[in-house]
CSV table of C-alpha atoms and ligand atoms in Angstrom, one decimal:
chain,number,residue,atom,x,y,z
A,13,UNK,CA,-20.2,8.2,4.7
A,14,UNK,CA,-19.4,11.0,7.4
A,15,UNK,CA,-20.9,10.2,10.5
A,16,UNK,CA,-21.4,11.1,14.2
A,17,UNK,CA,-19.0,9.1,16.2
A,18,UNK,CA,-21.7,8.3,18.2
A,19,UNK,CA,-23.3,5.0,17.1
A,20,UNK,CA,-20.2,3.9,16.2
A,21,UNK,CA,-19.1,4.0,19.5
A,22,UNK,CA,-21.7,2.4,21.3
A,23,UNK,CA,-21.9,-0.6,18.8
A,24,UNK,CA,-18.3,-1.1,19.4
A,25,UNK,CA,-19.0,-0.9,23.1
A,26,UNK,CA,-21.9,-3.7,23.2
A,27,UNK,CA,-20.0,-5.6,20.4
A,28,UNK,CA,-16.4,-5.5,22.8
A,29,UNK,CA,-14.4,-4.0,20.0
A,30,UNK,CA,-12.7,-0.7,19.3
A,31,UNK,CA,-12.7,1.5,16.4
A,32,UNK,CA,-9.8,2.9,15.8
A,33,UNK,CA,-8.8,6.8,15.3
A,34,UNK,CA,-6.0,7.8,13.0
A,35,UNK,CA,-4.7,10.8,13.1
A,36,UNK,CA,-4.4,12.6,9.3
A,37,UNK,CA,-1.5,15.1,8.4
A,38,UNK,CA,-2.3,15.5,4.6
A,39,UNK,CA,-4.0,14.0,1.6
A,40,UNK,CA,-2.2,10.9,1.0
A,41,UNK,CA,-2.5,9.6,4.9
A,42,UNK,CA,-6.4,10.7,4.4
A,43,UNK,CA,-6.1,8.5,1.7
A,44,UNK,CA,-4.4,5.6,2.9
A,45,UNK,CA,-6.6,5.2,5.6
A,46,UNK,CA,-9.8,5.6,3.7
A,47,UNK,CA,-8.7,3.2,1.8
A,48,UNK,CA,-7.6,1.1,4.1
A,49,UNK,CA,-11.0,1.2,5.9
A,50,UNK,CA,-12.9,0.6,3.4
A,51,UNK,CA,-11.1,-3.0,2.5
A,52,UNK,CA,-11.2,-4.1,5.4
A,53,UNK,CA,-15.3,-3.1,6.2
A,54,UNK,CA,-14.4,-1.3,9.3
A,55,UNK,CA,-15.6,2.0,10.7
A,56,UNK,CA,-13.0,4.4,11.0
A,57,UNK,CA,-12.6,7.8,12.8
A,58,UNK,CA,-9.8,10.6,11.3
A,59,UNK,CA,-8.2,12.4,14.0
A,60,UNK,CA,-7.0,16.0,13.3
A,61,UNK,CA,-4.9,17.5,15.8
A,62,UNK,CA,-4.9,21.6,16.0
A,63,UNK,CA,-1.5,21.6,14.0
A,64,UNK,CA,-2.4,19.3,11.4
A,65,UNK,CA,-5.6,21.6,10.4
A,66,UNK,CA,-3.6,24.7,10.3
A,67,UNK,CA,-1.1,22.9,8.5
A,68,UNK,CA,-3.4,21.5,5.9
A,69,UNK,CA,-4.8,25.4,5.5
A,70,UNK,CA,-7.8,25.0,8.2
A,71,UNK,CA,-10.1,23.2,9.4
A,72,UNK,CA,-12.5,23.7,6.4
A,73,UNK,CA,-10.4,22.7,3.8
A,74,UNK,CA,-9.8,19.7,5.8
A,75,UNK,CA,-13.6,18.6,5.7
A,76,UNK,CA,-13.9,19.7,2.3
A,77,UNK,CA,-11.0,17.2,1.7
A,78,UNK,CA,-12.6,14.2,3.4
A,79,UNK,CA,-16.2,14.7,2.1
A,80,UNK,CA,-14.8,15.0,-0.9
A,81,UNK,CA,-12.1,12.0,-1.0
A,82,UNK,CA,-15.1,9.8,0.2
A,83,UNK,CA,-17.5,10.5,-2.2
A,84,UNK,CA,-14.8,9.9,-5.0
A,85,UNK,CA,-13.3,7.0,-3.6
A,86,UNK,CA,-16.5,5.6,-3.0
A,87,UNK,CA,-16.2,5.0,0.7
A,88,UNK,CA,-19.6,3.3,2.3
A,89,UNK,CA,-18.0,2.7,5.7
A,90,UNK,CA,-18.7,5.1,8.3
A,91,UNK,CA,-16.3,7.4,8.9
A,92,UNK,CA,-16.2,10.2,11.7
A,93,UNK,CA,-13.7,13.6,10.9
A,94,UNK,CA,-12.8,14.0,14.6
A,95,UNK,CA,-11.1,17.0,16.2
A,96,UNK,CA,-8.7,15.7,18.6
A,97,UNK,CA,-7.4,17.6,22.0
A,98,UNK,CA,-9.5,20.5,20.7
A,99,UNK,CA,-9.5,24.2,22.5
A,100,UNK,CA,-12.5,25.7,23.4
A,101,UNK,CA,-12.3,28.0,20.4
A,102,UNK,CA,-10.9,24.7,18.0
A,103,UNK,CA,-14.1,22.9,18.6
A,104,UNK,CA,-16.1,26.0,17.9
A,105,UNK,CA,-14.4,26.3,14.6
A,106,UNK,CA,-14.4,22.5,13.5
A,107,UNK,CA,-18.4,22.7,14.2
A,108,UNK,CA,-18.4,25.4,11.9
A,109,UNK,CA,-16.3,24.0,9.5
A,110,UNK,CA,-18.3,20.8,9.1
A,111,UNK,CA,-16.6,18.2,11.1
A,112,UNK,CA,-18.3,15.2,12.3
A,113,UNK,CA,-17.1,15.2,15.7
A,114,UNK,CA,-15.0,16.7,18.1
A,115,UNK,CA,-13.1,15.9,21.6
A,116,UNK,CA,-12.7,19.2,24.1
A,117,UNK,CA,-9.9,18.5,26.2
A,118,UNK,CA,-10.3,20.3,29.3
A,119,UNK,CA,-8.3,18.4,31.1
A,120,UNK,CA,-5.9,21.6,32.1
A,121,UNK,CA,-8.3,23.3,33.8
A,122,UNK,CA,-9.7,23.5,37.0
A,123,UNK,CA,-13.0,20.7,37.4
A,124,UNK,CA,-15.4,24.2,37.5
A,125,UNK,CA,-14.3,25.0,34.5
A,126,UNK,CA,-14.0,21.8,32.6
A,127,UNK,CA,-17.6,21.2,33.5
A,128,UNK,CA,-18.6,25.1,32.3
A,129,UNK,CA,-16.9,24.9,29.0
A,130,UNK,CA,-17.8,21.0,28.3
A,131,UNK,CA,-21.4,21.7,28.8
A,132,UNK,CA,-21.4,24.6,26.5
A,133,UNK,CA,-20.0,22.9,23.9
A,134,UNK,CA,-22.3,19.5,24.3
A,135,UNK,CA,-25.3,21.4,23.8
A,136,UNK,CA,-23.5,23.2,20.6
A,137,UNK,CA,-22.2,19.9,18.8
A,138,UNK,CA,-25.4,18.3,19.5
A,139,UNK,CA,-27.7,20.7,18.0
A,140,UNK,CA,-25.8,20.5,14.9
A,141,UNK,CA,-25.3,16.3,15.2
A,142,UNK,CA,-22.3,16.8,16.2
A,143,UNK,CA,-20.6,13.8,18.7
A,144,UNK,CA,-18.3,15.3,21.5
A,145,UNK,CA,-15.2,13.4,23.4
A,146,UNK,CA,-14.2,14.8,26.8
A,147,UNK,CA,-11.2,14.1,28.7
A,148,UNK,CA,-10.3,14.1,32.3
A,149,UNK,CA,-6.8,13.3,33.8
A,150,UNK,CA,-4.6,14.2,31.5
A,151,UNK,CA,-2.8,12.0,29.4
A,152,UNK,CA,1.2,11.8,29.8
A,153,UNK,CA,3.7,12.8,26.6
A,154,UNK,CA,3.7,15.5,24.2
A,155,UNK,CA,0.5,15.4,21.5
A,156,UNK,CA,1.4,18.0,18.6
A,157,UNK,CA,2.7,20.7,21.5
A,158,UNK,CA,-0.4,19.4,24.0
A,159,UNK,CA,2.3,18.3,26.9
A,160,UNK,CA,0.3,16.3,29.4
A,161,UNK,CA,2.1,14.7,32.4
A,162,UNK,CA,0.4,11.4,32.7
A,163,UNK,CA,-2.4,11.0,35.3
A,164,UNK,CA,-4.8,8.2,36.7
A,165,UNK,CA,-8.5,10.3,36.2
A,166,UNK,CA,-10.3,10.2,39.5
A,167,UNK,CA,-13.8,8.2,39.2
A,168,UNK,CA,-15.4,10.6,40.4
A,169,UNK,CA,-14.9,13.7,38.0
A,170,UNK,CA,-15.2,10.8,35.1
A,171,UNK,CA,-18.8,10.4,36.3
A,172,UNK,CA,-19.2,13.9,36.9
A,173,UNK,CA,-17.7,15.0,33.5
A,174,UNK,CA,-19.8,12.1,31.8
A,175,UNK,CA,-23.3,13.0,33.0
A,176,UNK,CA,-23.0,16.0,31.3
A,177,UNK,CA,-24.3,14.5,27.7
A,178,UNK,CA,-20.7,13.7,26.6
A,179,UNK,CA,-20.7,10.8,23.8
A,180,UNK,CA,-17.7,9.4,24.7
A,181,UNK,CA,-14.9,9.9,27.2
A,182,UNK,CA,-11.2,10.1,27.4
A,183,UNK,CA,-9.8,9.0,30.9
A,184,UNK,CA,-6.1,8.9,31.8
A,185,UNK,CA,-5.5,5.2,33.0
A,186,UNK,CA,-1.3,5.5,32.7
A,187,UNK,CA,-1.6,5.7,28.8
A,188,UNK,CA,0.8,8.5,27.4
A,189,UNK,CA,1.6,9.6,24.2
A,190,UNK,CA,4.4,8.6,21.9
A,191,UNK,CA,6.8,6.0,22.5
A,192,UNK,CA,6.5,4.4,25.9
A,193,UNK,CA,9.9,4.6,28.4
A,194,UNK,CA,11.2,1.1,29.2
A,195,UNK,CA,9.9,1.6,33.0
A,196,UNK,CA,6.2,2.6,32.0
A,197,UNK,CA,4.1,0.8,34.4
A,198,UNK,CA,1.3,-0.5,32.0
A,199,UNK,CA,-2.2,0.7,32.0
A,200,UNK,CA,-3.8,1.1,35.3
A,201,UNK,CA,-7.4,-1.5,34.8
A,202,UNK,CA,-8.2,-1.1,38.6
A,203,UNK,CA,-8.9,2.5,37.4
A,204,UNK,CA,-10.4,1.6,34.2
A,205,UNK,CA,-13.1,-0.8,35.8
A,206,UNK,CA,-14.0,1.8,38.5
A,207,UNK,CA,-14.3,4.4,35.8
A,208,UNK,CA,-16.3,2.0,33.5
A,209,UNK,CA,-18.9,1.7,36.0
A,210,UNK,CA,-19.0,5.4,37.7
A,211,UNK,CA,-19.6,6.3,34.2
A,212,UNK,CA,-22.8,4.6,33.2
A,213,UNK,CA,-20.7,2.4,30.6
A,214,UNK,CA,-19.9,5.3,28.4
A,215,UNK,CA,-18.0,4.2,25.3
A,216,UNK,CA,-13.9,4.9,27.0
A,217,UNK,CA,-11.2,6.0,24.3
A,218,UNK,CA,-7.8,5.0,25.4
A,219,UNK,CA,-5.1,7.6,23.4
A,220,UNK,CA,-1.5,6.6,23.1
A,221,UNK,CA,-2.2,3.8,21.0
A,222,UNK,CA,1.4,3.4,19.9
A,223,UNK,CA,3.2,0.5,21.7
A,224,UNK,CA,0.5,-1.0,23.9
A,225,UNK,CA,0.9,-4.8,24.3
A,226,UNK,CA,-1.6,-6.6,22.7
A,227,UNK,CA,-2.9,-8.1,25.5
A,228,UNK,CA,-3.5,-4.6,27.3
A,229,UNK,CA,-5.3,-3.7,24.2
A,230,UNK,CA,-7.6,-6.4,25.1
A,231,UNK,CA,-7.9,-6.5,28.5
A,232,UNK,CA,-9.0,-2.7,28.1
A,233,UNK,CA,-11.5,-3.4,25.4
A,234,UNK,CA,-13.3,-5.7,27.4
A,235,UNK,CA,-13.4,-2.8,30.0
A,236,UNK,CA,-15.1,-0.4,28.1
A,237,UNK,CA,-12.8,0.8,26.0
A,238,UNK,CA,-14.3,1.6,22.6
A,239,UNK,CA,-11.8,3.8,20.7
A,240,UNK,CA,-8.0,3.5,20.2
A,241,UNK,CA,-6.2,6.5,19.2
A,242,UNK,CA,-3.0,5.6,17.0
A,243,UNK,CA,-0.9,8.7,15.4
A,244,UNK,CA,3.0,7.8,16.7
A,245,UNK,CA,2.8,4.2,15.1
A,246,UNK,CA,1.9,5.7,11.6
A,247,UNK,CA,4.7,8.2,11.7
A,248,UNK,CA,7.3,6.1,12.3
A,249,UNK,CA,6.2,3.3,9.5
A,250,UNK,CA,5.6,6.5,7.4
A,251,UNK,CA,9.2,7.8,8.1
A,252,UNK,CA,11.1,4.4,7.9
A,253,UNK,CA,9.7,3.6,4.4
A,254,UNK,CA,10.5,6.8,3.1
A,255,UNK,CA,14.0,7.2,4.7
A,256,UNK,CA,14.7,3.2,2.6
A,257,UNK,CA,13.5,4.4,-0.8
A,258,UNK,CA,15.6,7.8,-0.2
A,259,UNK,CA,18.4,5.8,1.0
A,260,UNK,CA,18.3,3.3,-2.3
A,261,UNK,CA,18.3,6.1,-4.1
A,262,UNK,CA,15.3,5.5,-6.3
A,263,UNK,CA,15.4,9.1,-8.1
A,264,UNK,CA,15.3,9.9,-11.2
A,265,UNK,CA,18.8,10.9,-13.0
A,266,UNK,CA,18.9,14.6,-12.2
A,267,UNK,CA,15.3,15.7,-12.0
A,268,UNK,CA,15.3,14.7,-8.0
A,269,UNK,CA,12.4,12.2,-6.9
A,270,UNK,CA,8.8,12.3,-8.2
A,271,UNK,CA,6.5,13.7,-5.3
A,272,UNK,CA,4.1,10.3,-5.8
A,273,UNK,CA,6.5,7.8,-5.8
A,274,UNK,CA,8.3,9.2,-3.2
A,275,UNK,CA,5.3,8.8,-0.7
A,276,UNK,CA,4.4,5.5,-1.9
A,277,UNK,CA,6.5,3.5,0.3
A,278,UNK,CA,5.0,5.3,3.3
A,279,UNK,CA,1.6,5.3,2.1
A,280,UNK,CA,2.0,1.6,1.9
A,281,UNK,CA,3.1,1.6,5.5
A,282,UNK,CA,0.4,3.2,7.0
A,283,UNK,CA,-1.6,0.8,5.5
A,284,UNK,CA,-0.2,-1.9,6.9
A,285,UNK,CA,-0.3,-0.2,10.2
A,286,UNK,CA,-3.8,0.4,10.2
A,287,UNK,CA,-4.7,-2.8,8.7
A,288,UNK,CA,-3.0,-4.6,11.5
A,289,UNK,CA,-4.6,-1.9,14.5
A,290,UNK,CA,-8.3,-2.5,13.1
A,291,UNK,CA,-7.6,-6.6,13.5
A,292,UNK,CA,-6.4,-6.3,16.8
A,293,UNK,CA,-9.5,-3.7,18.1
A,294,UNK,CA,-11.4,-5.9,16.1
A,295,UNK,CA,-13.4,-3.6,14.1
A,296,UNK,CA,-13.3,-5.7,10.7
A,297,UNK,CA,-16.1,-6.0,8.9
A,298,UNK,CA,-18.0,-4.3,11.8
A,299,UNK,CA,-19.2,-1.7,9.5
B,21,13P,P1,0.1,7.9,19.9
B,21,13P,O1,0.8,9.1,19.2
B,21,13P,O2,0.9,7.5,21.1
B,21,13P,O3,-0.2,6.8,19.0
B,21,13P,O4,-1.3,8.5,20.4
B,21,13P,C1,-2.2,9.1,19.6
B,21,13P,C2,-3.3,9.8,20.3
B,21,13P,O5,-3.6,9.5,21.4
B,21,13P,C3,-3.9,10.9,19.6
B,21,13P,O6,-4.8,11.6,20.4
């Protein structure tokens, strides 16, 4: 089922799990994870980043895709098609286009305007059942060509940001994207609790999911954090399993490797990944 994000969320949040979001590139990730959800009775949200919709052809044929692969499959679990690190005009088009929900990340631009555009777009995904993430501080590492430098969010512009009918919200506590450097300092929870409570208990999404030790993962679920945003950890299974069966050389005498089997290894991987991401957030048989 495509769903809002929203109840989702806030069950996670009162139940002191996470769900977690996976970011899709094509149809066999979409797949994997579907799949992978569905197993293991867990609510899922698909992440697509600006780049991955244009690369898939657009945002429509992405939701097309998704509705689609979940009424085939079967899929009963909820699953939200989520818009991540959206533009202003990204989140227009992936309301148009059918998605579930969407995250503005207005986290470049002055407070004023973060609040102007944020609110627009609110009452927009809500009159169409739409759920919407904000974000505010922005988080450090590179995200598809989003380059963000890494900030604590200030309290204060969390609470202001979340009053203004956001579902869910994406503060920087330290978390960055991508691999983390050797001297990262860990997630910031002094921050995290004050945001928690200056925000009314919103339902928190902590991105940079790849390479958090477990035990941040669940000291920052019992904070408030409700969604876990995993895309690095997928693409380097993904990579590694495909680089080994290239390497063996698994082709097939002269007529090069067959496109399925090829992918199979890493499809397997991402499974695997996710499987073991929705056990730690705890999200198994939550659905
Ligand atoms: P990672 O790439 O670090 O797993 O982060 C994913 C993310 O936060 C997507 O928004």
């Amino acid at each position: 089922m495509l769903v809002n994000a929203t109840e989702m969320l806030q069950k996670a949040r009162d139940g002191h799990y996470a769900v977690g979001q996976f970011n899709i590139n094509n149809l066999e990730w979409t797949k994997a994870i579907l799949q992978t959800a569905q197993e293991l009775n867990s609510p899922v949200i698909l992440g697509v980043s600006e780049g991955a919709g244009k690369y898939m052809t657009g945002f429509p044929t992405v939701a097309a895709m998704v509705k689609s692969m979940i009424e085939t499959l079967g899929i009963t679990v909820p699953v939200a098609l989520h818009l991540d690190h959206g533009t202003y005009e990204g989140a227009k088009k992936c309301i148009e286009a059918g998605f579930s929900s969407i995250m503005f990340d207005g986290s470049h631009y002055d407070i004023e305007e973060n609040v102007a555009k944020t609110t627009e777009l609110v009452a927009l995904a809500h009159a169409n059942n739409i759920s919407i993430e904000a974000e505010v501080g922005s988080i450090g590492g590179e995200e598809d060509g989003v380059v963000g430098m890494g900030e604590v969010a200030d309290p204060e512009e969390c609470a202001r940001i979340s009053s203004l009918g956001i579902d869910f919200l994406a503060a920087g506590i330290g978390n960055i994207h991508g691999v983390y450097p050797a001297n990262w300092k860990g997630l910031d929870f002094d921050a995290l609790e004050k945001i928690h409570n200056a925000t009314n208990h919103i339902p928190l999404v902590l991105h940079g999911g790849t390479g958090i030790p477990e035990d941040m993962i669940r000291t920052a679920i019992s904070l408030g954090v409700s969604k876990i945003n995993v895309n690095t950890e997928c693409q380097l299974a993904f990579a590694k399993a495909t680089r080994a069966y290239v390497e063996a050389g698994k082709d097939q005498q002269g007529k090069g490797f067959d496109p399925r089997k090829l992918l199979a290894p890493g499809v397997d991987a991402i499974k695997a990944t996710v499987k073991e991401k929705m056990e730690l957030f705890g999200s198994v048989n939550k659905a």
